[in-house]
mmCIF file of C-alpha atoms in Angstrom:
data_model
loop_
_atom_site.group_PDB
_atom_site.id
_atom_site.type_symbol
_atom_site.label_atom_id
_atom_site.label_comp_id
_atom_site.label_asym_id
_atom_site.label_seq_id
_atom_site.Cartn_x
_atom_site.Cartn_y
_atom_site.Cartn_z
ATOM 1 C CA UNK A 1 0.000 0.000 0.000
ATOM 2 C CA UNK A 2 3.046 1.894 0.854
ATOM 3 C CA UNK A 3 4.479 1.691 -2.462
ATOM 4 C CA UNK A 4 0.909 2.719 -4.465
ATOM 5 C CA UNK A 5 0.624 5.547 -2.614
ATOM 6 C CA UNK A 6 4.569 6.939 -3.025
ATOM 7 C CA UNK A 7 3.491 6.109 -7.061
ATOM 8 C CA UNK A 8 0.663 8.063 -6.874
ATOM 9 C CA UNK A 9 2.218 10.877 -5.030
ATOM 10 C CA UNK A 10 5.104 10.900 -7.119
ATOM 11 C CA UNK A 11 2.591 10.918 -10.312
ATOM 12 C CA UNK A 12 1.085 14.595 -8.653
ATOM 13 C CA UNK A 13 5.012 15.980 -8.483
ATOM 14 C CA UNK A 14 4.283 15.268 -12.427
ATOM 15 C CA UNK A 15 0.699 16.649 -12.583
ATOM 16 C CA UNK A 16 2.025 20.173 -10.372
ATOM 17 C CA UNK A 17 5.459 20.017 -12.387
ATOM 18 C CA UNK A 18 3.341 20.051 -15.982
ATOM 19 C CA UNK A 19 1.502 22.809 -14.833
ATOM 20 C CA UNK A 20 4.214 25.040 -13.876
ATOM 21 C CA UNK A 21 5.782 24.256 -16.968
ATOM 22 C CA UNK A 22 3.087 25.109 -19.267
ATOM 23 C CA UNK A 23 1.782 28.225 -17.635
ATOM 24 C CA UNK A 24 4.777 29.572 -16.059
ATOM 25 C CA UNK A 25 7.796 28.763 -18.202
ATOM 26 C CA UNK A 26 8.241 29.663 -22.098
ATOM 27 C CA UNK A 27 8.762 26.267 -23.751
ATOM 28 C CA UNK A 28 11.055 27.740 -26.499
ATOM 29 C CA UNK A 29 13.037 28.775 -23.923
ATOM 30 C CA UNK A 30 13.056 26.539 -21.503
ATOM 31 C CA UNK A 31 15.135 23.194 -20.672
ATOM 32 C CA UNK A 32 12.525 21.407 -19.305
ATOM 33 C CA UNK A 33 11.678 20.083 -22.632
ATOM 34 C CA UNK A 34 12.725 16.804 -20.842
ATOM 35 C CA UNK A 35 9.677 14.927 -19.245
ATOM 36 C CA UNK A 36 12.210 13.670 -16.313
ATOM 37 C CA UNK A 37 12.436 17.786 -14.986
ATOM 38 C CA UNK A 38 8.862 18.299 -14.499
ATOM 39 C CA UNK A 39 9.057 15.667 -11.178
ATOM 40 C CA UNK A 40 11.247 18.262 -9.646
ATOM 41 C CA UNK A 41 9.563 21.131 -10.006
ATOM 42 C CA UNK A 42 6.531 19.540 -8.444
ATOM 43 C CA UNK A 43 8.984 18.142 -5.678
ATOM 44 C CA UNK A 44 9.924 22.012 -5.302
ATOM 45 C CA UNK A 45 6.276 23.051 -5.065
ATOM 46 C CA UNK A 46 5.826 20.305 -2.502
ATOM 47 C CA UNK A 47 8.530 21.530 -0.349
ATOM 48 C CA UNK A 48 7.145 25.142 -0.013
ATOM 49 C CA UNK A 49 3.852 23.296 0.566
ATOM 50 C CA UNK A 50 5.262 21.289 3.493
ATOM 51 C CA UNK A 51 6.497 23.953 5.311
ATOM 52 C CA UNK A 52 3.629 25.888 5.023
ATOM 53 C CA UNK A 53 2.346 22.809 6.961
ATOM 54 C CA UNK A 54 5.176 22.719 9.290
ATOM 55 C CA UNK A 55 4.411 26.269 10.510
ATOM 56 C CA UNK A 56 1.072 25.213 12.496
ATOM 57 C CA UNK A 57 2.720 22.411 13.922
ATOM 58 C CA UNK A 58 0.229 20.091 14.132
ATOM 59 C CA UNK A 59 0.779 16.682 12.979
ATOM 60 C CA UNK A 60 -2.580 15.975 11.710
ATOM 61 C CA UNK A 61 -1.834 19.129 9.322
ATOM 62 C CA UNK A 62 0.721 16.925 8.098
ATOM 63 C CA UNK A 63 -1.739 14.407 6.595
ATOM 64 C CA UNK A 64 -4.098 16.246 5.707
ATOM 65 C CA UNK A 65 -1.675 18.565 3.924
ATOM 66 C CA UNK A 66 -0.008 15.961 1.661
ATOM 67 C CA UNK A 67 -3.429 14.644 0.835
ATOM 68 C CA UNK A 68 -4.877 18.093 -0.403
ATOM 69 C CA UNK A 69 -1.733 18.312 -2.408
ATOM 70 C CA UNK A 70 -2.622 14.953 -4.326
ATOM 71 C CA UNK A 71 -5.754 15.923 -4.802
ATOM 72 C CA UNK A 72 -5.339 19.353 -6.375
ATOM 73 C CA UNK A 73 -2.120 18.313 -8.576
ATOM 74 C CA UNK A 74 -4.865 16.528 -10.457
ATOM 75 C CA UNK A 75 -7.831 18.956 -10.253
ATOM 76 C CA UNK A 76 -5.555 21.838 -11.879
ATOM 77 C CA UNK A 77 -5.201 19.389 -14.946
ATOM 78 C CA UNK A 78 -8.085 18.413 -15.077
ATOM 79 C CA UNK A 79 -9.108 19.773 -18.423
ATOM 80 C CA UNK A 80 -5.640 18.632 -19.829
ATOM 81 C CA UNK A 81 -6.077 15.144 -19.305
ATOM 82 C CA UNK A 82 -7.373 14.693 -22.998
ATOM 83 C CA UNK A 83 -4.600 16.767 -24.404
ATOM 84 C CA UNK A 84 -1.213 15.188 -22.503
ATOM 85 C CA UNK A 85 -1.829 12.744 -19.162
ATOM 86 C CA UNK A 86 0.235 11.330 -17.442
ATOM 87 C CA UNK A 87 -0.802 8.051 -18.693
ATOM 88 C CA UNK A 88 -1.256 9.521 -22.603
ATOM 89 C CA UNK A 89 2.584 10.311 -21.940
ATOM 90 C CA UNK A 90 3.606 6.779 -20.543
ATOM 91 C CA UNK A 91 1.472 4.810 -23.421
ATOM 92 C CA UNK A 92 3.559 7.279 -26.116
ATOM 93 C CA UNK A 93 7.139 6.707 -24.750
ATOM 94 C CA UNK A 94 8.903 3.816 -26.071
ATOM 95 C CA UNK A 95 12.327 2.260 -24.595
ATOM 96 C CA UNK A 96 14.401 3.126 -27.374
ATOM 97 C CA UNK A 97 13.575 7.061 -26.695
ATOM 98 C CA UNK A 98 14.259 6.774 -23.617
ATOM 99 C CA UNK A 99 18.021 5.576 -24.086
ATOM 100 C CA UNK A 100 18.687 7.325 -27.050
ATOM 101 C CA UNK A 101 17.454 10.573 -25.870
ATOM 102 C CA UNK A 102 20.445 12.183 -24.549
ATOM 103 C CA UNK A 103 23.603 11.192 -26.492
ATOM 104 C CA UNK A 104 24.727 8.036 -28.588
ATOM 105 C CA UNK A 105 24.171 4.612 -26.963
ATOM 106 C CA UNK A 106 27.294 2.664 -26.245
ATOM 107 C CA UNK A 107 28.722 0.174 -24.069
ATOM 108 C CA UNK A 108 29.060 3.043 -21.014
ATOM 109 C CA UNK A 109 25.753 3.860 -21.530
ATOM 110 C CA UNK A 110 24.844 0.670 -21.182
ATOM 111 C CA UNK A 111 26.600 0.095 -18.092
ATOM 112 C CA UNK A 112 25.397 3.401 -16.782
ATOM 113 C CA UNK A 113 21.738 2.535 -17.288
ATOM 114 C CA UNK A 114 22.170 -0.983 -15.142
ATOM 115 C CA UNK A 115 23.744 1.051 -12.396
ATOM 116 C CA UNK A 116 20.694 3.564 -12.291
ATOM 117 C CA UNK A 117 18.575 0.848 -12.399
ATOM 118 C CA UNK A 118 19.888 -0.895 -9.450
ATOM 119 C CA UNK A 119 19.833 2.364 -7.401
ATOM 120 C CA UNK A 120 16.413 2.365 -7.720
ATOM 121 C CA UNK A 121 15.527 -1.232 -6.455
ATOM 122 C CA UNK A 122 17.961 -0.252 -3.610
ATOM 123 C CA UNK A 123 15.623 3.238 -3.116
ATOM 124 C CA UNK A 124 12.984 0.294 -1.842
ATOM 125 C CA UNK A 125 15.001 -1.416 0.732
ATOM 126 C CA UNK A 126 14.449 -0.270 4.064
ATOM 127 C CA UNK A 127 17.006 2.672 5.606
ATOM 128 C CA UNK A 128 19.888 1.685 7.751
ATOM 129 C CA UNK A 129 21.630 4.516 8.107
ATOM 130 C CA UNK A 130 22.606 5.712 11.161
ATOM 131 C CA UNK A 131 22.378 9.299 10.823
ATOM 132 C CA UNK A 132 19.293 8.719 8.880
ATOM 133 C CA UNK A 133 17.646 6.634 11.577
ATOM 134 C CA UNK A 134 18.510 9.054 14.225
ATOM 135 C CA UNK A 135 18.442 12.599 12.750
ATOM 136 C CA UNK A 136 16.537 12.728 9.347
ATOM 137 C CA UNK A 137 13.834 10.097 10.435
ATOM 138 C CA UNK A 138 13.694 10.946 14.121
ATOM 139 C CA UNK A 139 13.158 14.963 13.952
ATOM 140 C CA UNK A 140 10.269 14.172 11.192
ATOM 141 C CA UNK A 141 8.768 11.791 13.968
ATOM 142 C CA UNK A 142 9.427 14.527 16.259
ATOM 143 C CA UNK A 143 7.256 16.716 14.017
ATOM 144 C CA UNK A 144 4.384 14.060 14.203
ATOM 145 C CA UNK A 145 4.611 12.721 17.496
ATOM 146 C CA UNK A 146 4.636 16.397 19.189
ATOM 147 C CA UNK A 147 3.672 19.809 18.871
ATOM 148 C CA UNK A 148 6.802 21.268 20.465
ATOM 149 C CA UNK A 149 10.386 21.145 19.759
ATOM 150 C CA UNK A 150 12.700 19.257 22.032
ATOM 151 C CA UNK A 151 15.166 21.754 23.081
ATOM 152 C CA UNK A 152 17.404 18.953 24.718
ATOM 153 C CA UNK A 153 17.840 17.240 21.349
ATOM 154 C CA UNK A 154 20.303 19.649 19.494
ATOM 155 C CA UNK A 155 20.383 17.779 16.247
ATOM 156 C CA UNK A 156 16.972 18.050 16.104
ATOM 157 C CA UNK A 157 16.927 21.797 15.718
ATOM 158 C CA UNK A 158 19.145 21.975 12.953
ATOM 159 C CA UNK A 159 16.264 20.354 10.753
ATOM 160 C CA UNK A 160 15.184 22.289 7.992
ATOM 161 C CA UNK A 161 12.771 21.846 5.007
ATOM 162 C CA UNK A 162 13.872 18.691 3.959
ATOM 163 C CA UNK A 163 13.030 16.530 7.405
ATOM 164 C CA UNK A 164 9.687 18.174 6.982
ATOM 165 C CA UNK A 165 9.093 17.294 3.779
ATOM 166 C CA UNK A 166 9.858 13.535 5.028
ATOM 167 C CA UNK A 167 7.436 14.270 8.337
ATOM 168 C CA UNK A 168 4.516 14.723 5.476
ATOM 169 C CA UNK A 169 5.984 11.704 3.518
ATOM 170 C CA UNK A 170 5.655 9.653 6.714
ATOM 171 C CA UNK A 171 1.932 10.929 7.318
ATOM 172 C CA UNK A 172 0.432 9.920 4.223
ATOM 173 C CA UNK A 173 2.653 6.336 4.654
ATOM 174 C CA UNK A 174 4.698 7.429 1.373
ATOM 175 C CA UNK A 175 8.028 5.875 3.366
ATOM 176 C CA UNK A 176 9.188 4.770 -0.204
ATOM 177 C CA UNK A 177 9.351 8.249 -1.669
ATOM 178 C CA UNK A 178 11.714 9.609 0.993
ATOM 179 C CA UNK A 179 14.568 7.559 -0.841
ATOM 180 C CA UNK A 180 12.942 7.603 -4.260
ATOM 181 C CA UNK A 181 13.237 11.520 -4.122
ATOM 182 C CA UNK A 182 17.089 11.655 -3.399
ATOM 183 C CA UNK A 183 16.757 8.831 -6.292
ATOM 184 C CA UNK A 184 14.900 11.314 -8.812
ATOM 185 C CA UNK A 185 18.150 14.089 -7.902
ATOM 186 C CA UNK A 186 20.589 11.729 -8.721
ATOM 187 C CA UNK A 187 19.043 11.499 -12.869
ATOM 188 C CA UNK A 188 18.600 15.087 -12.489
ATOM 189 C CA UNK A 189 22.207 15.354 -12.009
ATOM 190 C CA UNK A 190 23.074 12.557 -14.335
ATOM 191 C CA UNK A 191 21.156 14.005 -17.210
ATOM 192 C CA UNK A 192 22.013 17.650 -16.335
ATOM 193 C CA UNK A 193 26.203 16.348 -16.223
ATOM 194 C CA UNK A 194 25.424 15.027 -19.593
ATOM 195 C CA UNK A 195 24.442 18.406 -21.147
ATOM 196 C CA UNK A 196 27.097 20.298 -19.366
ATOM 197 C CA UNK A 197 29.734 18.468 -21.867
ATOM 198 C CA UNK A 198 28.659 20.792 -24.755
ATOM 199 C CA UNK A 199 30.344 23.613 -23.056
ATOM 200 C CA UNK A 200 33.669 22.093 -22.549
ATOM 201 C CA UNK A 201 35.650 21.448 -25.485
ATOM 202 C CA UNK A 202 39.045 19.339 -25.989
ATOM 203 C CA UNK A 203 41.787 19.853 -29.037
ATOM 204 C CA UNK A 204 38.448 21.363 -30.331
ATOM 205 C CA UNK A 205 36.334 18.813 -30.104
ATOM 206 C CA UNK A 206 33.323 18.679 -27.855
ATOM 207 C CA UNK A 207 33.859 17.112 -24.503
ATOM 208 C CA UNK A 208 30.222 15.359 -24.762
ATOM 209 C CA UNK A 209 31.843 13.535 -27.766
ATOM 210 C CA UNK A 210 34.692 11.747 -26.502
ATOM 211 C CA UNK A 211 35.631 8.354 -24.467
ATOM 212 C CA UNK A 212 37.037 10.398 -21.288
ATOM 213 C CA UNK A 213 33.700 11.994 -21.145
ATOM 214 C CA UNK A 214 32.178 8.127 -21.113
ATOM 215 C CA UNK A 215 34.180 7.659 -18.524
ATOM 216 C CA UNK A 216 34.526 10.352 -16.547
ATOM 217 C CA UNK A 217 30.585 10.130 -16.220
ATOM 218 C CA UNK A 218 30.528 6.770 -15.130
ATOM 219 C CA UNK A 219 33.505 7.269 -12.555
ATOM 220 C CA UNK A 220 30.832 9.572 -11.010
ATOM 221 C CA UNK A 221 27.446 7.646 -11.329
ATOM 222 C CA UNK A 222 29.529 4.383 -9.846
ATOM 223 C CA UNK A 223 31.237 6.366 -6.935
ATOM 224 C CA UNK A 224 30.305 4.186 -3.407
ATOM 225 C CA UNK A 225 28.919 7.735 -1.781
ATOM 226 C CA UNK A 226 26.257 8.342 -4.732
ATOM 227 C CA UNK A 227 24.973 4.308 -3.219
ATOM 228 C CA UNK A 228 25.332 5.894 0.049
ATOM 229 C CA UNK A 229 23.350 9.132 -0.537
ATOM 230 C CA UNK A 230 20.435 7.941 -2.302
ATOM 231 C CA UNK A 231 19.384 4.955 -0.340
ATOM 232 C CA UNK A 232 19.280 7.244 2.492
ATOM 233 C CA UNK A 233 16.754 9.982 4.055
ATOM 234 C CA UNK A 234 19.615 12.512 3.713
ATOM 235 C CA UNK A 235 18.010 15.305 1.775
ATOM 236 C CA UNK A 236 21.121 15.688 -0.378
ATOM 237 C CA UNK A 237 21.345 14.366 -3.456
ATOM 238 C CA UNK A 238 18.603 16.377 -4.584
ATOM 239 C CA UNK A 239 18.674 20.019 -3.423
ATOM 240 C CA UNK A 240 22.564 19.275 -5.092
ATOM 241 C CA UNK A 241 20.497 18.621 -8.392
ATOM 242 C CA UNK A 242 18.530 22.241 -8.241
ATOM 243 C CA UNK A 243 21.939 23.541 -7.738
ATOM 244 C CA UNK A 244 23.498 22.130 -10.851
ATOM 245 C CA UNK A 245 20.025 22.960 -12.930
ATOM 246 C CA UNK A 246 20.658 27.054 -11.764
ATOM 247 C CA UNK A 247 23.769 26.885 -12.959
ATOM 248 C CA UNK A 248 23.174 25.174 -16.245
ATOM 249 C CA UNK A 249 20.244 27.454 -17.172
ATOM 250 C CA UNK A 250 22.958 30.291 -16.276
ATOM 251 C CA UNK A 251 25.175 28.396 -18.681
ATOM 252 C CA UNK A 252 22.630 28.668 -21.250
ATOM 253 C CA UNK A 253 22.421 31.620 -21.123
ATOM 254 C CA UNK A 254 25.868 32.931 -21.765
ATOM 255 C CA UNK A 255 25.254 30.766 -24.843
ATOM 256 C CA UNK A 256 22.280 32.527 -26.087
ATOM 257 C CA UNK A 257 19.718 29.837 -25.568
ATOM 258 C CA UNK A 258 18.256 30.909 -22.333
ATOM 259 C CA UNK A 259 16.560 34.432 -22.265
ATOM 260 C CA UNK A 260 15.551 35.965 -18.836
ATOM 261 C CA UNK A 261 12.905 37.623 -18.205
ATOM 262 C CA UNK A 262 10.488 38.353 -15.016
ATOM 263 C CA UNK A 263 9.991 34.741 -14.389
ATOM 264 C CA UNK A 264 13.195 33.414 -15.199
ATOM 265 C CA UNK A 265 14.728 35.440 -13.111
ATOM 266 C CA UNK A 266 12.210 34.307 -10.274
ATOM 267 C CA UNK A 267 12.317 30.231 -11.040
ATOM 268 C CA UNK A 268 16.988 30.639 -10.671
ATOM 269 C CA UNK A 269 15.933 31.965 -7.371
ATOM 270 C CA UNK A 270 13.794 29.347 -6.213
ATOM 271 C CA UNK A 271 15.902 26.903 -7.596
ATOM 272 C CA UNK A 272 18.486 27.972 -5.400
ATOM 273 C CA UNK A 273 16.725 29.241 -1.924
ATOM 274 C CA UNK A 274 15.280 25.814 -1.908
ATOM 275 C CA UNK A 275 18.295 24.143 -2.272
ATOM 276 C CA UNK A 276 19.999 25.201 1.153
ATOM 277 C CA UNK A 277 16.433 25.281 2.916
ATOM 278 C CA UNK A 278 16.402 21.687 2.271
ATOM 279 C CA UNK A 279 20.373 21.133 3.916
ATOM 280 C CA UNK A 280 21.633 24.218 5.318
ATOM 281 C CA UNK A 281 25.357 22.797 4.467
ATOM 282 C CA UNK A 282 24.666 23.654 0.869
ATOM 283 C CA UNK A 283 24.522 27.242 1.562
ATOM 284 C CA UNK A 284 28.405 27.672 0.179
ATOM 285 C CA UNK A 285 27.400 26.097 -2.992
ATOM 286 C CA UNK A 286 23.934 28.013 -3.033
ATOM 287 C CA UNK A 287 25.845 31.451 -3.094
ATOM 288 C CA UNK A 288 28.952 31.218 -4.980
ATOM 289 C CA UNK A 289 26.107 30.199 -7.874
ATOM 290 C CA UNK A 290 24.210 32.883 -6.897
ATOM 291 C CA UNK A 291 27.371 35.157 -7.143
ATOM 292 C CA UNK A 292 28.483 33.824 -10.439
ATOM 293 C CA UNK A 293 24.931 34.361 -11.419
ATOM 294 C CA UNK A 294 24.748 38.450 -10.376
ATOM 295 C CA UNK A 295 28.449 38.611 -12.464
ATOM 296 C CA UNK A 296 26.966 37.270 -15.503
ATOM 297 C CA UNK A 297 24.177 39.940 -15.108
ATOM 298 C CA UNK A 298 26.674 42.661 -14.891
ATOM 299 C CA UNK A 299 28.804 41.041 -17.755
ATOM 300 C CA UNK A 300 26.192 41.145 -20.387
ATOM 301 C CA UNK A 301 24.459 43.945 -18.398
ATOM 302 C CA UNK A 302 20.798 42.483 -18.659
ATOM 303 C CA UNK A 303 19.258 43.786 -15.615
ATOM 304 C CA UNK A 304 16.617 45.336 -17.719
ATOM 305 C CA UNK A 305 13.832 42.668 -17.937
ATOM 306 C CA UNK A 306 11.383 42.522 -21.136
#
């Protein structure tokens, strides 16, 4: 029951994502052109959701929270679902898009696929973690088990967005999705890694194109701590992933693909706030992007929004 309900949940991050996407982001503009992106921006929506919950402290909020968010992800669609489902867009993908969407298959990819694959089956085993057991798990029980803070517990008050997004997980018995999530930022980083490459070039050749990019991507993707984060309740893996999509759409647009505007400008900052809100430790990464991002607005002087 468990598992139905962390697929159902996880098909309303798509519902809230496809929404965004269509009335708040310019599709000739936009990366998210990739079906894969539009689970994160629900999971981003759902994160500012959650701790909307969190500030009543109450844990029957909790559940009744995450459930109102399942429902309206698919009332807001509702007059879409002729036009592009979530179903529709399952019954129209076919395997071979899905491997050849992104560069050439080869025997890395091939090997690179397996290994995703088998992080996800290990998303479903249960957490052992330590630090997951007592921290990540044990403040979101905290959240659900009592309406006040225990001042005692130090750890516990270092929680931030992300062990209350795992509180509402836990209250609508989604246990699955706490691991699945940190799952979903590890392809957002995979996928995102692969595009970087056409910005790096070597003896002028593209960096996307060659045999040390095959293997310098699957040198990451097979490192023991990517195992380690993503069969864990560490929020980590994917407020790292928002990170790396700010600065790729900042990439973009040094390369004229990416134009800013009003709401552009507003989405980078999201992207980025929620990244440390979810682990405050990523606040170093969060700003030195946010600093390269103000120099590239004063380099090509485009503070002047259409």
């Amino acid at each position: 029951m468990s598992f139905l309900i962390s697929i159902l949940l996880f098909i309303s991050f798509y519902q809230i994502g496809f929404f965004v996407q269509k009335n708040f982001i310019k599709k000739n503009e936009s990366i998210f052109k990739d079906k894969v992106f539009f689970i994160s921006i629900g999971l981003i929506v759902f994160q500012f959701w959650t701790s909307i919950i969190a500030l009543f402290n109450n844990k029957n909020l909790y559940l009744i929270g995450g459930v109102i968010f399942i429902l309206m992800s698919f009332l807001i669609n509702l007059s879409d679902y002729k036009k592009e489902s979530f179903t529709r867009l399952m019954r129209k993908i076919k395997l071979r898009n899905l491997i050849t969407n992104y560069t050439r298959i080869n025997f890395f990819k091939i090997i690179e696929y397996l290994i995703l694959i088998s992080y996800f089956f290990c998303c479903l085993i249960p957490i052992t973690s330590a630090d997951s057991l007592d921290y990540h798990l044990g403040s979101a029980y905290m959240y659900l088990n009592s309406n006040t803070h225990d001042p005692t517990w130090y750890t516990s008050l270092l929680a931030l967005n992300g062990e209350k997004m795992i509180a509402t997980l836990i209250a609508i018995n989604a246990k699955e999705s706490i691991q699945i999530i940190q799952f979903i930022g590890l392809l957002n980083i995979y996928f995102i890694f692969n595009k970087f490459g056409k910005f790096i070039k070597v003896n002028n050749t593209l960096f996307l194109k060659s045999k040390l990019f095959d293997v310098f991507r699957l040198s990451i993707i097979s490192a023991p701590i990517v195992l380690f984060l993503t069969v864990t309740a560490k929020p980590q893996l994917f407020p790292i992933s928002l990170i790396c999509l700010a600065f790729f759409i900042i990439l973009n647009n040094e390369d004229n693909k990416y134009k800013f505007d009003k709401l552009n400008f507003l989405f980078i900052n999201i992207l980025i706030i929620s990244a440390f809100l979810n682990k405050l430790t990523l606040i170093i990464p969060s700003f030195i992007t946010y600093f390269y991002y103000f120099y590239d607005f004063i380099k090509n002087n485009v503070f002047n929004f259409k």
